Structure formats: C-alpha cells, structure tokens
PDB file of C-alpha atoms in Angstrom:
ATOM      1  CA  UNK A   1     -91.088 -87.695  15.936  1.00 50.00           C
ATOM      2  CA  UNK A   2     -93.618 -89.888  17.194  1.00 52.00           C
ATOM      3  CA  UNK A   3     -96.754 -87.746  17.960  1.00 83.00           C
ATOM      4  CA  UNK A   4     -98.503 -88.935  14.851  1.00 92.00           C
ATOM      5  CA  UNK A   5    -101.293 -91.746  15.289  1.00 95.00           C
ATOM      6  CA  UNK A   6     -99.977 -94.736  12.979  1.00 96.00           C
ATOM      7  CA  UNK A   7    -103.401 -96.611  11.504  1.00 95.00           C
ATOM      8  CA  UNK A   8    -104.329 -99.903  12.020  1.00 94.00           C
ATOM      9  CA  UNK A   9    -102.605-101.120   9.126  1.00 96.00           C
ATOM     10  CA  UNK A  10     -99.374 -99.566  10.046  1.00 97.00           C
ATOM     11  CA  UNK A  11    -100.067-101.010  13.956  1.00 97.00           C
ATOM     12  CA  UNK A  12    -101.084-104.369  12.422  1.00 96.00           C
ATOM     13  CA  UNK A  13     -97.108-104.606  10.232  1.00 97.00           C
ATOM     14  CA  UNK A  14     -95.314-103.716  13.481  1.00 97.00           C
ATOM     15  CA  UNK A  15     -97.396-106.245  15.622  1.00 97.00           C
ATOM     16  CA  UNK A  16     -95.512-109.215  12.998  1.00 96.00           C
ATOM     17  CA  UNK A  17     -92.379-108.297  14.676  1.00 93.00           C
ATOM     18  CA  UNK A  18     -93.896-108.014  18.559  1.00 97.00           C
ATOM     19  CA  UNK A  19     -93.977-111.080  20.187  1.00 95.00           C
ATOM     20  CA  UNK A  20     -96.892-111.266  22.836  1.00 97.00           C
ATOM     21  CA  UNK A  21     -98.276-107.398  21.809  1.00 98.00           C
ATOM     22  CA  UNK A  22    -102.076-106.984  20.691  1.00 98.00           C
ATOM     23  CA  UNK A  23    -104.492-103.998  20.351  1.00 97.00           C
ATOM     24  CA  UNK A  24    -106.771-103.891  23.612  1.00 97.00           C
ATOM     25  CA  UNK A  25    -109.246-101.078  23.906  1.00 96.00           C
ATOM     26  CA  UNK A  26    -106.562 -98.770  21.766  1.00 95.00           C
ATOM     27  CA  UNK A  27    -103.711 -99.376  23.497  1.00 97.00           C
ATOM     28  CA  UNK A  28    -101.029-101.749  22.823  1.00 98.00           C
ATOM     29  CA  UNK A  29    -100.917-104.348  25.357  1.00 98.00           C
ATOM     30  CA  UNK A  30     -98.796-107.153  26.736  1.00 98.00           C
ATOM     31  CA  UNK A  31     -98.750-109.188  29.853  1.00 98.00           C
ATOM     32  CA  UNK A  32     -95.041-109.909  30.695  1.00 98.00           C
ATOM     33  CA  UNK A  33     -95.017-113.441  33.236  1.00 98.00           C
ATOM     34  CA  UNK A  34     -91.400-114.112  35.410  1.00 98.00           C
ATOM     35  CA  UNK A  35     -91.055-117.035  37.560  1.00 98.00           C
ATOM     36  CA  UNK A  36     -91.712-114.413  40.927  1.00 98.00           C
ATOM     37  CA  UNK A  37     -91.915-111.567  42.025  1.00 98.00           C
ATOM     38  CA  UNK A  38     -87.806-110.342  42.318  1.00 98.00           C
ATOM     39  CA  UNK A  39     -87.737-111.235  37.991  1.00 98.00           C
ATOM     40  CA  UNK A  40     -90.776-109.142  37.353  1.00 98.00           C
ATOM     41  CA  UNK A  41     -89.451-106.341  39.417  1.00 97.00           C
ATOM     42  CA  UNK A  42     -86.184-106.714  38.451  1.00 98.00           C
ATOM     43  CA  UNK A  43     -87.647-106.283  34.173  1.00 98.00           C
ATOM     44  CA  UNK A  44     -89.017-102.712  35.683  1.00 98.00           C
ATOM     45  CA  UNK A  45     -86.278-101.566  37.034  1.00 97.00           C
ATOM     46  CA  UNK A  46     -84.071-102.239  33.886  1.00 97.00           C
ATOM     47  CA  UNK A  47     -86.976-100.722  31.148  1.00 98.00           C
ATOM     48  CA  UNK A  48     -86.628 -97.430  33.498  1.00 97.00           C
ATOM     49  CA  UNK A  49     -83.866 -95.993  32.295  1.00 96.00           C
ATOM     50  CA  UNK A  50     -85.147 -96.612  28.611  1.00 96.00           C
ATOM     51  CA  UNK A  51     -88.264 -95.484  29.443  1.00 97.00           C
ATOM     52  CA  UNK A  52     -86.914 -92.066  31.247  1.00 96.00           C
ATOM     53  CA  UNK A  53     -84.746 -91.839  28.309  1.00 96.00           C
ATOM     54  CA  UNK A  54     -87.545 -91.336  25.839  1.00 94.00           C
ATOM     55  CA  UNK A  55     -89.795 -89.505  28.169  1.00 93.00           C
ATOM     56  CA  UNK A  56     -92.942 -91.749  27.607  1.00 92.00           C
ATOM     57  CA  UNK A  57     -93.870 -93.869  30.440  1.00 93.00           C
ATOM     58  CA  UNK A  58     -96.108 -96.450  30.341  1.00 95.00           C
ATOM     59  CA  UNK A  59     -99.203 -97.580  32.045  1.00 97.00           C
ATOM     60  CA  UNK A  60     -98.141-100.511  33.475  1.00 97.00           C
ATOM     61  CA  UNK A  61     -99.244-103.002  36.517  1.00 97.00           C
ATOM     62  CA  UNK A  62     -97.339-105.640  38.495  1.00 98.00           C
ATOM     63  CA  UNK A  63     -98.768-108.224  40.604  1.00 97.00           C
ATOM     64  CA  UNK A  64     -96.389-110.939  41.566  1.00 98.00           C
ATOM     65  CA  UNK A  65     -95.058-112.615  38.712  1.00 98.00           C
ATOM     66  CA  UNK A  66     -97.340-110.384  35.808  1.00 98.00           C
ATOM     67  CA  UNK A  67     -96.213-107.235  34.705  1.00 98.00           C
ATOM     68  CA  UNK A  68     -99.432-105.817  32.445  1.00 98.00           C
ATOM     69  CA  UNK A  69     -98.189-103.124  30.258  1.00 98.00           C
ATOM     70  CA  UNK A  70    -100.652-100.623  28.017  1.00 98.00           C
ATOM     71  CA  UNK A  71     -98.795 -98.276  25.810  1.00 98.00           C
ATOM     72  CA  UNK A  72    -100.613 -94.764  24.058  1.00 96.00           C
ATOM     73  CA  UNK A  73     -99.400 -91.377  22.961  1.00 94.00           C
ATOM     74  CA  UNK A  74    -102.196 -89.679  24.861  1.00 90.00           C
ATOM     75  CA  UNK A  75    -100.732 -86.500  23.113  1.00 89.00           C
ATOM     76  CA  UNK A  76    -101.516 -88.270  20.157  1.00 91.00           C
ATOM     77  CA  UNK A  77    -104.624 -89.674  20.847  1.00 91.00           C
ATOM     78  CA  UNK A  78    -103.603 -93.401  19.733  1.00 95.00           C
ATOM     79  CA  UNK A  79    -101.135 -95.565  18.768  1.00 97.00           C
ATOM     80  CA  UNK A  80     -97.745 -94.186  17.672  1.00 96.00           C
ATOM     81  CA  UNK A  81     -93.939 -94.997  17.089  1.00 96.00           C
ATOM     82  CA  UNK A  82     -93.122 -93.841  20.263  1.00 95.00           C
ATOM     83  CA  UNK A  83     -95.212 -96.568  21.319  1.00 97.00           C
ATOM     84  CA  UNK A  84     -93.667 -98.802  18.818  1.00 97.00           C
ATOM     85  CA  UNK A  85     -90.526 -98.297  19.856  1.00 96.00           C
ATOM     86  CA  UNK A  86     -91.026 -99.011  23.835  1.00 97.00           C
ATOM     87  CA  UNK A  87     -92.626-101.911  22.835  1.00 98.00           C
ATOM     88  CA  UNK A  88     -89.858-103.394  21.296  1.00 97.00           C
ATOM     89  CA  UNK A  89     -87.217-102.547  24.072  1.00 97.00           C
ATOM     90  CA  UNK A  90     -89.324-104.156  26.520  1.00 98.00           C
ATOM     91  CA  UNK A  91     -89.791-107.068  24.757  1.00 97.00           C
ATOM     92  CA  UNK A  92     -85.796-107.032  24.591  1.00 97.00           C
ATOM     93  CA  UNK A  93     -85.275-106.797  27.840  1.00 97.00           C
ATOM     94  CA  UNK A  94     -86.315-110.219  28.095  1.00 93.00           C
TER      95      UNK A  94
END
C-alpha cells in the first residue's frame, strides 16, 4: 500500500483536511514555525519514531525556528498515501 501516485484530484480532497500543506514543484510541502530552536527540534525528534515506523523519511530542513518539510514516494514517482499519511501525523504532532 502506498506506492501508487494519487492524481491531483485525489491530492487536492486530502489537502481540505491538511492544514498548512500545498503542492510545490510535486511534492507536498509545509513549513512548520516554533517559537525557537529547542520546539522545532524537539517536533523532529517526536515525528522520528513515526517516520522510522513507516519507513518513508522525509526531505525535510530546519533552520532555527522553521522546519521545511517536502514529502514524495520517489518509488512512486509522485504523490502518494504514504505521503498522505506522514503528512497528517506531522501535522498532529503539533
């Protein structure tokens, strides 16, 4: 489950429910902002275990307070539930 590429209209329904998450070149994309540096670290140490747990590990950047996160099946080539599905645990681990 989750190596097939959802279309844009399937992307576009889950995005209702996805605070924050758009479509940038492919991938979806969020920047996460914390009051410093120790509450943006702290949000990527607590999505590792999830993210270990489904084996699909994001691109993601931290400076500071900003934690930029794009998300792809690569295997895929796209967009898929997988993708989804991090999505939405990181945006509960708010």
């Amino acid at each position: 489950m989750g190596l097939t590429q959802l279309t844009l209209e399937e992307i576009e329904n889950h995005l209702k429910d996805m605070p924050g998450w758009t479509v940038v070149k492919g991938k979806l994309h969020k920047e996460f902002l914390f009051d410093d540096f120790n509450q943006a670290f702290d949000f990527m140490t607590r999505a590792v275990s999830h993210i270990d747990k489904m084996n699909h590990h994001p691109e993601w950047f931290n400076v500071y307070n900003k934690v930029i996160v794009d998300l792809t099946t690569h295997d895929a080539g796209g967009i898929t539930d997988n993708d989804i599905k991090l999505a939405k645990i990181l945006n509960s681990l708010l």
